[in-house]
Tab-separated table of C-alpha atoms in Angstrom:
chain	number	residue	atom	x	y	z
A	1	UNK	CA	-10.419	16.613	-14.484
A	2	UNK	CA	-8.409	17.161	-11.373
A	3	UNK	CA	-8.835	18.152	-7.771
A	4	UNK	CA	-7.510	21.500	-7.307
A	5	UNK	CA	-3.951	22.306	-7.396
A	6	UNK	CA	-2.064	22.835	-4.024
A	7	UNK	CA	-0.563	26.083	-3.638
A	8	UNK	CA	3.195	26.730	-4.269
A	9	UNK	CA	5.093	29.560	-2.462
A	10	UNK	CA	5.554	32.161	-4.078
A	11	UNK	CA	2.676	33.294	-5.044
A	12	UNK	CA	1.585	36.510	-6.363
A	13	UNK	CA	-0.808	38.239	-4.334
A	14	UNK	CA	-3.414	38.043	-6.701
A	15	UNK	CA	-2.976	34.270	-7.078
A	16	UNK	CA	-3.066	34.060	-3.727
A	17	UNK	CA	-6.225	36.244	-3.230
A	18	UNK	CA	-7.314	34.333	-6.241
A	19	UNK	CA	-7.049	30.943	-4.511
A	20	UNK	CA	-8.541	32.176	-1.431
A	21	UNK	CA	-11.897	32.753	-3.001
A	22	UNK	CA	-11.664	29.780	-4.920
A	23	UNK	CA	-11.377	27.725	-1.565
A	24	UNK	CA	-14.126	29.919	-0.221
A	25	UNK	CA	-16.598	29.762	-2.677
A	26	UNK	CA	-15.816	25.145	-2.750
A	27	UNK	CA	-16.786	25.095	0.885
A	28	UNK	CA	-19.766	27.628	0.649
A	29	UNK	CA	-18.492	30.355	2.659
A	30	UNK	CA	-19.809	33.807	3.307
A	31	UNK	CA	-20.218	35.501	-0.276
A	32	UNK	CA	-19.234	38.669	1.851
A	33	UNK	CA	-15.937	37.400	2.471
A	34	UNK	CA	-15.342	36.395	-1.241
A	35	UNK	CA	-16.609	39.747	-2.384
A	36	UNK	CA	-14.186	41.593	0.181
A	37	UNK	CA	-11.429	40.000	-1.737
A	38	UNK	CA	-12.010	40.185	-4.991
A	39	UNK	CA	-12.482	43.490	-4.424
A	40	UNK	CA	-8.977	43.690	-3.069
A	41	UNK	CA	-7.858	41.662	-6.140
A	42	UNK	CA	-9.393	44.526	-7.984
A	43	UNK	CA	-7.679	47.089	-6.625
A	44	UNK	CA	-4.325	45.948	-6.951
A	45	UNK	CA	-4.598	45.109	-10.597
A	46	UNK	CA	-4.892	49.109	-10.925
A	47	UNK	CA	-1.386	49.617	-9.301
A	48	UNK	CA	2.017	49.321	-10.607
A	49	UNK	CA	4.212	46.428	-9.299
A	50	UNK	CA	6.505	49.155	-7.980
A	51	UNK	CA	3.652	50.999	-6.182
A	52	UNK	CA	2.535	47.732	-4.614
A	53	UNK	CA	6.210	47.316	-3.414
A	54	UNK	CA	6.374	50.581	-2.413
A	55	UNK	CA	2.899	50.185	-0.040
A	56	UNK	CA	3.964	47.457	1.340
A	57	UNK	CA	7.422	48.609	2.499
A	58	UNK	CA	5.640	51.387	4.142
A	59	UNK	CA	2.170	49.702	5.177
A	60	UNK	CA	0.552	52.408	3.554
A	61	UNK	CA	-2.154	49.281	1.503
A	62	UNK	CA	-4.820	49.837	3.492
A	63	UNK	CA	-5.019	53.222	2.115
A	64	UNK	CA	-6.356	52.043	-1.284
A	65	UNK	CA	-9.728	51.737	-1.725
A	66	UNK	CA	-10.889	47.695	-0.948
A	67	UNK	CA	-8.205	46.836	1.126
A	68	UNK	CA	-8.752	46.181	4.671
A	69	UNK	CA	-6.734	44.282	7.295
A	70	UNK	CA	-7.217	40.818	6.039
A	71	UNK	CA	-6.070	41.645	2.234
A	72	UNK	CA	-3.724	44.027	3.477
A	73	UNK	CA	-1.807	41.198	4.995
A	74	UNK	CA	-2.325	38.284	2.774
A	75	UNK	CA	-1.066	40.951	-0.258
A	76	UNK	CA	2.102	41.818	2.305
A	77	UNK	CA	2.952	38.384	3.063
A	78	UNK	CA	2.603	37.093	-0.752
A	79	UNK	CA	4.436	39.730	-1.903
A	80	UNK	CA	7.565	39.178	0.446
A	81	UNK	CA	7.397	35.669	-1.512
A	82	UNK	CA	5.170	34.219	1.735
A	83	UNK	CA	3.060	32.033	2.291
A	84	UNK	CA	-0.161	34.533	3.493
A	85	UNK	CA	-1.046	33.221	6.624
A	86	UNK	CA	-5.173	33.080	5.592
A	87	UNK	CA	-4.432	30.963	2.245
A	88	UNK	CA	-2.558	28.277	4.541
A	89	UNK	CA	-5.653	28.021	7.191
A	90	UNK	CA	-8.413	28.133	4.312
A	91	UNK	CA	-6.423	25.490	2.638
A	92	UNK	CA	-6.550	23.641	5.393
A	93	UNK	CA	-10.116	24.062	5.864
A	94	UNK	CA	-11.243	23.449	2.531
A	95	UNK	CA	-8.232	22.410	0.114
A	96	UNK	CA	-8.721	18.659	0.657
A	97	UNK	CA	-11.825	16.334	-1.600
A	98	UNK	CA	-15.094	16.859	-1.735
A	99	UNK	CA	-15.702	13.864	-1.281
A	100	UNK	CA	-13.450	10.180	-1.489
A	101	UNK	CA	-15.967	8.506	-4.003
A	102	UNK	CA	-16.007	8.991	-7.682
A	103	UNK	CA	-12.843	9.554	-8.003
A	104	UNK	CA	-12.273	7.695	-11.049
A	105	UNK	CA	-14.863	9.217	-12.822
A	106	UNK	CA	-14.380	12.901	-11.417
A	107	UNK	CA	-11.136	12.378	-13.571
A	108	UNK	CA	-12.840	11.082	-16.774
A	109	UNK	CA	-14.622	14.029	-16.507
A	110	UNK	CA	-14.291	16.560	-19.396
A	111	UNK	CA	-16.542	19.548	-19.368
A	112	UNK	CA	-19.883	20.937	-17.489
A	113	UNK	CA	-23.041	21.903	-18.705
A	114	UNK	CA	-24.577	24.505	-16.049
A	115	UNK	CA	-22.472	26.901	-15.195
A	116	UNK	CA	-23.549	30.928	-14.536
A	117	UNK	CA	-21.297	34.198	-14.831
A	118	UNK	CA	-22.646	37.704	-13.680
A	119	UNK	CA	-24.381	38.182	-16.474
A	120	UNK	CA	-27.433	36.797	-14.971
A	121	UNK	CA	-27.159	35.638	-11.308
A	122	UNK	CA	-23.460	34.179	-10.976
A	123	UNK	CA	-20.919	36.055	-8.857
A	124	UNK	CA	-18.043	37.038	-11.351
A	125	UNK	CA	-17.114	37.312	-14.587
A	126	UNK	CA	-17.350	34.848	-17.701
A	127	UNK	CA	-13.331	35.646	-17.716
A	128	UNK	CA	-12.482	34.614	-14.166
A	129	UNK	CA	-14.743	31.561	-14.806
A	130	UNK	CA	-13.649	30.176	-17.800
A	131	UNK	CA	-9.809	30.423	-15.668
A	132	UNK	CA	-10.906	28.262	-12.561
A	133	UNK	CA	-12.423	25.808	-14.898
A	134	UNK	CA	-9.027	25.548	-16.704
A	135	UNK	CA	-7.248	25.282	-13.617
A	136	UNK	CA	-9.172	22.710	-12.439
A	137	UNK	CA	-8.522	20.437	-16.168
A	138	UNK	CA	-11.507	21.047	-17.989
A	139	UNK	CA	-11.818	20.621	-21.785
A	140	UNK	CA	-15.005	22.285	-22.513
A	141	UNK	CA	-17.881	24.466	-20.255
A	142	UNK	CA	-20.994	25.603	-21.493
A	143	UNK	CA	-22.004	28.923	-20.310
A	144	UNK	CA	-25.804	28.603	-19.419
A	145	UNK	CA	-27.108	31.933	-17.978
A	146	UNK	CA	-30.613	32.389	-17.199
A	147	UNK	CA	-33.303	33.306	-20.136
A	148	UNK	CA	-35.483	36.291	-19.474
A	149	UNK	CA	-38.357	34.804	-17.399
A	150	UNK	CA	-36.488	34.335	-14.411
A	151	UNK	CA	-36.178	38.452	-13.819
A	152	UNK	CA	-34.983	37.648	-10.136
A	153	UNK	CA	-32.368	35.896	-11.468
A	154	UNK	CA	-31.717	39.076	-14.012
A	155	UNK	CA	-31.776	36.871	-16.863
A	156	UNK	CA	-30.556	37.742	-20.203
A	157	UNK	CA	-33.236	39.185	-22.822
A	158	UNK	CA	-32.239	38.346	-26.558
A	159	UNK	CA	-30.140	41.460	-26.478
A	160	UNK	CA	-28.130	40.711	-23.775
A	161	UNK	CA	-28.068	37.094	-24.602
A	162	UNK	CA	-26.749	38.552	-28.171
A	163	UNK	CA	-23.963	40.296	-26.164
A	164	UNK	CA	-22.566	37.387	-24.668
A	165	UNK	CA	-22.775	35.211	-27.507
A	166	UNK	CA	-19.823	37.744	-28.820
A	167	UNK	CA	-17.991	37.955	-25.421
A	168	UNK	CA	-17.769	33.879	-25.934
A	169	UNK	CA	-16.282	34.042	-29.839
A	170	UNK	CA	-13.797	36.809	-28.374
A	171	UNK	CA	-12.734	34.636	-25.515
A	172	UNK	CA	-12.431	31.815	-27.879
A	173	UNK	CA	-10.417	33.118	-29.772
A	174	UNK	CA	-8.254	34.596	-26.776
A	175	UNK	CA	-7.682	31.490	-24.960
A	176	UNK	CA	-7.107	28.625	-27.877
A	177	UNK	CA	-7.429	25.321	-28.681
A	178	UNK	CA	-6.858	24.099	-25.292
A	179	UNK	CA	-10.286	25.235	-24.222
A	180	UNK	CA	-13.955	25.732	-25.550
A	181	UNK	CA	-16.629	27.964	-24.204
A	182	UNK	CA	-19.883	26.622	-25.498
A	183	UNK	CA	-22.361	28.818	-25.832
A	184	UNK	CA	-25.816	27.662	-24.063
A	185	UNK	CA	-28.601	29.151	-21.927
A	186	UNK	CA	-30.778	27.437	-18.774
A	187	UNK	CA	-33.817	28.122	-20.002
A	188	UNK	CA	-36.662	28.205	-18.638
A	189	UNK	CA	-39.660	25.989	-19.707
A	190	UNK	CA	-42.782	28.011	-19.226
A	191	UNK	CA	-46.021	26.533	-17.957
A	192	UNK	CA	-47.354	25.458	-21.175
A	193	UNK	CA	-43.953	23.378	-21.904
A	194	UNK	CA	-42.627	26.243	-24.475
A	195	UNK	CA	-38.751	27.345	-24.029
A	196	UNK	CA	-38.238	30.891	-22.772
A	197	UNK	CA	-35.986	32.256	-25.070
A	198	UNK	CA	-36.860	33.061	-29.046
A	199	UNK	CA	-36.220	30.030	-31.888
A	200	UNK	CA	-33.666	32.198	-34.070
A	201	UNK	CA	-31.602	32.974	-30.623
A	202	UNK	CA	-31.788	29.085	-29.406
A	203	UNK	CA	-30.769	27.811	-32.754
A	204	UNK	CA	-27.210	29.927	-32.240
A	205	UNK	CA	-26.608	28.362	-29.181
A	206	UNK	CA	-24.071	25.238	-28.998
A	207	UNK	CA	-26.108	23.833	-26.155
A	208	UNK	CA	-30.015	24.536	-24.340
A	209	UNK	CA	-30.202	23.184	-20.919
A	210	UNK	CA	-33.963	23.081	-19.870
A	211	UNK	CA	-35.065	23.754	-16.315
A	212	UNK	CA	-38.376	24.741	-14.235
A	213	UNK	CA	-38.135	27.071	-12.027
A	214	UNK	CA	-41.931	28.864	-11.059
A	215	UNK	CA	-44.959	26.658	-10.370
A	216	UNK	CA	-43.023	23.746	-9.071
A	217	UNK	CA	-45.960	22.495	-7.041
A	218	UNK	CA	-48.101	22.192	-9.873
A	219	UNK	CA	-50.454	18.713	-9.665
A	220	UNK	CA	-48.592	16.098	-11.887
A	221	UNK	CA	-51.103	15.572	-14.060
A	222	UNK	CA	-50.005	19.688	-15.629
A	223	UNK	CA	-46.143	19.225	-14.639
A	224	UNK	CA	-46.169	16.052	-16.753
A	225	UNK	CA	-46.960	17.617	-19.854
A	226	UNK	CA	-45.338	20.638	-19.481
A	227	UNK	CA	-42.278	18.792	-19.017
A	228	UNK	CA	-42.259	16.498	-21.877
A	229	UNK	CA	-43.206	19.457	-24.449
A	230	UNK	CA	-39.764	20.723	-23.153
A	231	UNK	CA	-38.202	17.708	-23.679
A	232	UNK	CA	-39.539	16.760	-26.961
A	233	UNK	CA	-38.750	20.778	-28.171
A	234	UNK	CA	-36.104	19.829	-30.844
A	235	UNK	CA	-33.541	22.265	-29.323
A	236	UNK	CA	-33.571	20.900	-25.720
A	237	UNK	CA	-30.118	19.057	-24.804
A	238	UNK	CA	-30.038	18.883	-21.320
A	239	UNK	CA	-33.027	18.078	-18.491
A	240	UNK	CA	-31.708	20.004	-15.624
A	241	UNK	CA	-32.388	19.370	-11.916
A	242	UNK	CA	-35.867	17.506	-12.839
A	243	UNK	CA	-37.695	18.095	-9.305
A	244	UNK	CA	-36.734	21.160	-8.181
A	245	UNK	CA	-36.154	19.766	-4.907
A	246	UNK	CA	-34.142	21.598	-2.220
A	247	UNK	CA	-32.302	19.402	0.517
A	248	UNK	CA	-30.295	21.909	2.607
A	249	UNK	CA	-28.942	24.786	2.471
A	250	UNK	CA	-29.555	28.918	3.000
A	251	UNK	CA	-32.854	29.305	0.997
A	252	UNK	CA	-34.374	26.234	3.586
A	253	UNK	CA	-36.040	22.973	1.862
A	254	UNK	CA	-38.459	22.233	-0.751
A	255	UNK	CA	-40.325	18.987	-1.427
A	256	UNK	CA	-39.483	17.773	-4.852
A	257	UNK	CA	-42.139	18.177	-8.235
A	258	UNK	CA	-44.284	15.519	-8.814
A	259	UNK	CA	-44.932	14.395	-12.277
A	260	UNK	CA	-44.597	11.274	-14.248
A	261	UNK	CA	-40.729	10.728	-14.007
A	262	UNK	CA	-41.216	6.939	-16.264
A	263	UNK	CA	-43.144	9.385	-18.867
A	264	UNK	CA	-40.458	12.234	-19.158
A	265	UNK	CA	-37.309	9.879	-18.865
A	266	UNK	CA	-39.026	7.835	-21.740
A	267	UNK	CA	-39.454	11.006	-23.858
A	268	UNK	CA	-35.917	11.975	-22.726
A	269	UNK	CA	-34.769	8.486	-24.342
A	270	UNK	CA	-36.740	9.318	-27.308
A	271	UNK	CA	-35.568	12.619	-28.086
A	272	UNK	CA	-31.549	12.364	-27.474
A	273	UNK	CA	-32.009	14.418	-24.125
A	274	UNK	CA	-29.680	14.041	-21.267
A	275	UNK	CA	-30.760	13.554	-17.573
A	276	UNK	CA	-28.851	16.218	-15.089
A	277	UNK	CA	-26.988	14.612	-12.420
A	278	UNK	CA	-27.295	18.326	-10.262
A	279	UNK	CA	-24.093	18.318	-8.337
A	280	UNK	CA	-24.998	20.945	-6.065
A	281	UNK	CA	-25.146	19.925	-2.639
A	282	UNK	CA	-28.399	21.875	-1.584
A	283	UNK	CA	-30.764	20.031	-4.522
A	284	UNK	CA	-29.374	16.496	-4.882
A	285	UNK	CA	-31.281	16.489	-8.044
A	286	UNK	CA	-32.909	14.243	-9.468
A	287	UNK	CA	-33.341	11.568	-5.965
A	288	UNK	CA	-31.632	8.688	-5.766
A	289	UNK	CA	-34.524	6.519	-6.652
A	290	UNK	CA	-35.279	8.725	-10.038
A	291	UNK	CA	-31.535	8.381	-11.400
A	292	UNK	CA	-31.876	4.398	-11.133
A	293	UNK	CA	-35.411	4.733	-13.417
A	294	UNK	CA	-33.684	6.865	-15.283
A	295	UNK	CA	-30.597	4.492	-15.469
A	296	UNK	CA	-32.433	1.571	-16.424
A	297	UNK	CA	-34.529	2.929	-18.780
A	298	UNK	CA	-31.373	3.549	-20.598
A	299	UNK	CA	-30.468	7.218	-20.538
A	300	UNK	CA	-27.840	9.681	-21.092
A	301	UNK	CA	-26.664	11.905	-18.340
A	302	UNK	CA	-24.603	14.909	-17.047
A	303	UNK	CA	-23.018	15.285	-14.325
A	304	UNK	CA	-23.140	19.220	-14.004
A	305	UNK	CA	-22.190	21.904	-11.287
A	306	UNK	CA	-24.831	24.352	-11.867
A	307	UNK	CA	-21.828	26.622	-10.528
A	308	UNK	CA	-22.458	29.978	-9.688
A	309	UNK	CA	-19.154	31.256	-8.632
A	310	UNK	CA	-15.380	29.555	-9.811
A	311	UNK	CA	-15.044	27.545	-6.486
A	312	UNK	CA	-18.570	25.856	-7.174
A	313	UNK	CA	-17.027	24.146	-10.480
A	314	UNK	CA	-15.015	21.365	-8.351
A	315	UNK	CA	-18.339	20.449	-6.843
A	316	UNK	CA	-19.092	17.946	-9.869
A	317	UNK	CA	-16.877	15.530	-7.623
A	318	UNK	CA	-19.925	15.410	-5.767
A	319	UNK	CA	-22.571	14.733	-8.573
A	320	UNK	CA	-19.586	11.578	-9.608
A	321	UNK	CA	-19.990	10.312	-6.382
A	322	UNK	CA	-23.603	9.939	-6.642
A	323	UNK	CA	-23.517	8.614	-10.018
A	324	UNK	CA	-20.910	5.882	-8.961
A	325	UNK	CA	-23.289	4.891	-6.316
A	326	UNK	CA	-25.707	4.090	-9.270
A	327	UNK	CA	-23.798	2.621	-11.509
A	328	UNK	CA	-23.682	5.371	-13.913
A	329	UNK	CA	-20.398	4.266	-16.027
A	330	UNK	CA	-18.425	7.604	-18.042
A	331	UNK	CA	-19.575	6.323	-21.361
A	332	UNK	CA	-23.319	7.127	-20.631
A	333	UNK	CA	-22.264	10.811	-19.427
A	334	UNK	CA	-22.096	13.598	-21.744
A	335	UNK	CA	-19.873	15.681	-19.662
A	336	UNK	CA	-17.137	13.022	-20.128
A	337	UNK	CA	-16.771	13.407	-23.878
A	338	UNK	CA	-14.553	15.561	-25.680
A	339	UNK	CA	-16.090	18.631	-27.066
A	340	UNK	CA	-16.756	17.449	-30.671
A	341	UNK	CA	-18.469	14.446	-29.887
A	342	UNK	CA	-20.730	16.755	-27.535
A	343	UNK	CA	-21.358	19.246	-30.320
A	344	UNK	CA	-22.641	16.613	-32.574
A	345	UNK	CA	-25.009	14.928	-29.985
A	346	UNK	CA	-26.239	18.004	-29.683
A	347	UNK	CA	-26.833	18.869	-33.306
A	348	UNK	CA	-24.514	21.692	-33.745
C-alpha cells in the first residue's frame, strides 16, 4: 500500500471535492462537512460540462441545489484548472502520515478485512469505497457490513445481505483483475456464542469477521465461552476488536471486556482464526499487553481499518505502527497476502 497521493493541478472539480472528503474523513473531521460536499459532488455529476462552464462564467453555481459558498468556490477554482484554495489548506492539515512508524509494513500491506459501505452504518457507497481503496494501492478489501442484530447499526437481513452479494459480482466484474471485493459480513456473535447471520448465507461469503457488540460487560466467566463458540464456529475467519474497549473519541470511553484472552487466543490458534489488530484510533483494540499473548502464543493477525467512510481506509498505517511495536512481522498478517492465498486460509 501507499500513503495517499498528493494532488496535481488540474484537477477536476469532482476530484478535487473528491480529495477533500477523503482528507476529511483521515483526520476525523465533522461528517457535516463531508456530507456538504459530497452532496455538491452530487450535484454536479447531474450537469453537463458545458453547463458547469457556463455557471461558473456567470457565478450562477450556487443556484443548484447542494452548492453553497465553500463548493461553489472550490468547483470555480478547479474548474479554471486551479488549485481550490480549501484542498491546499486541508492538505496541509491532514495530507501528511498518520503516523512515521510502520512504514515498512503499511507498504507490505495488501488488503483489509473490516471495512463498511452505507448499506449498514458506513457513510457512502460500496462504489466510492472500493475507489479510495484503489487509490490508496490495495489488492483486495472485504466488504463486512453489519448482520441483522445490530438494528442501530441498520444491519443487513439475509435479503439485503443477498442484495449486496450481487452488487459485489457486478462490481467485480466492472473493475477487473486489478482489484477484488471479497464478500464478508461483521457479524455479530450473540450471547450464547452463535453467529448472527443464517449458515446457507455465511457459507457464500468469501470471508466472516466475528465481533461483540451488546453485553460487553458480561462477567468473564459467560464472555469466555461465548467467545470461543464464535471462534471455534467453522465459518469464523477473523476475531475482530476482542475487548470492545473504547479509548477516545466522540461516543466517550469504555473499559475493555474481560474474559479469558490465553483461552480464546488458544482456540483462535486452534481453529485457523486471525486476531484483529483494530486500527481505529478510538478502540486500540486488542491492548497492547493482549497482542504480545496473542503474539507469543503464535497467532495470525490483521491489521484492519474497520473503515466507515473512504478517508478511514489509510488509517491501517496506524494499526502497522502498533504491530511494529510488537514485533508482529508481515508474514504472520493476513492482510499482507495476496488475495488467493487469503481465500484459501479462509476455506473458500
Amino acid at each position: 500500500m501507499e500513503q495517499p497521493p498528493a494532488p496535481e493541478a488540474p484537477m477536476s472539480p469532482i476530484e478535487a471535492l473528491r480529495r477533500i472528503c477523503f482528507l476529511l474523513e483521515r483526520g476525523r473531521e465533522s461528517s457535516y462537512r463531508v456530507d456538504a460536499f459530497r452532496k455538491a459532488s452530487d450535484a454536479i455529476t447531474l450537469i453537463t460540462d458545458d453547463e458547469l462552464t457556463e455557471r461558473v462564467k456567470a457565478g450562477t453555481l450556487k443556484q443548484i441545489k447542494g452548492i453553497g459558498d465553500s463548493s461553489a468556490a472550490i468547483i470555480g477554482q478547479a474548474a479554471r484548472g486551479e488549485m481550490p484554495t480549501y484542498l491546499a489548506e486541508t492538505e496541509k492539515k491532514h495530507g501528511g502520515p498518520l503516523t512515521t512508524d510502520g512504514a515498512e509494513l503499511y507498504a507490505a500491506l495488501r488488503g483489509d478485512l473490516h471495512s463498511h459501505s452505507n448499506w449498514s452504518d458506513g457513510g457512502s457507497p460500496i462504489e466510492e469505497m472500493v475507489l479510495a481503496a484503489v487509490q490508496l494501492g490495495q489488492e483486495w478489501m472485504a466488504l463486512t457490513d453489519h448482520s441483522p442484530r445490530l438494528k442501530i447499526a441498520n444491519g443487513l437481513s439475509r435479503e439485503r445481505l443477498a442484495d449486496q452479494l450481487r452488487r459485489v459480482e457486478a462490481i467485480n466484474a466492472s473493475v477487473g483483475d486489478s482489484f477484488t471485493l471479497l464478500k464478508g459480513i461483521e457479524v455479530d456473535i450473540n450471547l450464547d456464542g452463535s453467529l448472527d447471520q443464517d449458515e446457507d448465507m455465511l457459507a457464500q461469503l468469501d470471508v466472516v469477521t466475528a465481533s461483540i457488540h451488546s453485553k460487553l460487560r458480561q462477567p468473564a466467566f459467560e464472555m469466555t465461552p461465548r467467545m470461543l463458540a464464535a471462534v471455534r464456529h467453522p465459518r469464523t475467519n477473523v476475531l475482530a476488536h476482542c475487548t470492545g474497549r473504547l479509548v477516545t473519541g466522540g461516543r466517550g470511553t469504555r473499559p475493555p471486556s474481560a474474559f479469558d484472552a490465553e483461552k480464546v487466543f488458544a482456540a483462535c490458534l486452534e481453529n485457523d482464526v486471525a486476531v484483529e489488530i483494530n486500527s481505529r484510533p478510538e478502540r486500540q483494540d486488542p491492548p497492547d499487553e493482549l497482542i504480545v499473548l496473542a503474539r507469543d502464543l503464535g497467532c495470525l493477525f490483521t491489521i484492519d481499518s474497520d473503515a466507515h467512510a473512504p478517508g478511514q481506509l489509510d488509517m491501517k498505517s496506524l494499526g502497522c505502527a502498533r504491530a511494529e511495536q510488537h514485533g508482529i512481522w508481515a508474514e504472520r498478517i493476513v492482510t499482507t497476502w495476496p488475495v488467493d492465498d487469503v481465500l484459501a486460509w479462509a476455506g473458500r
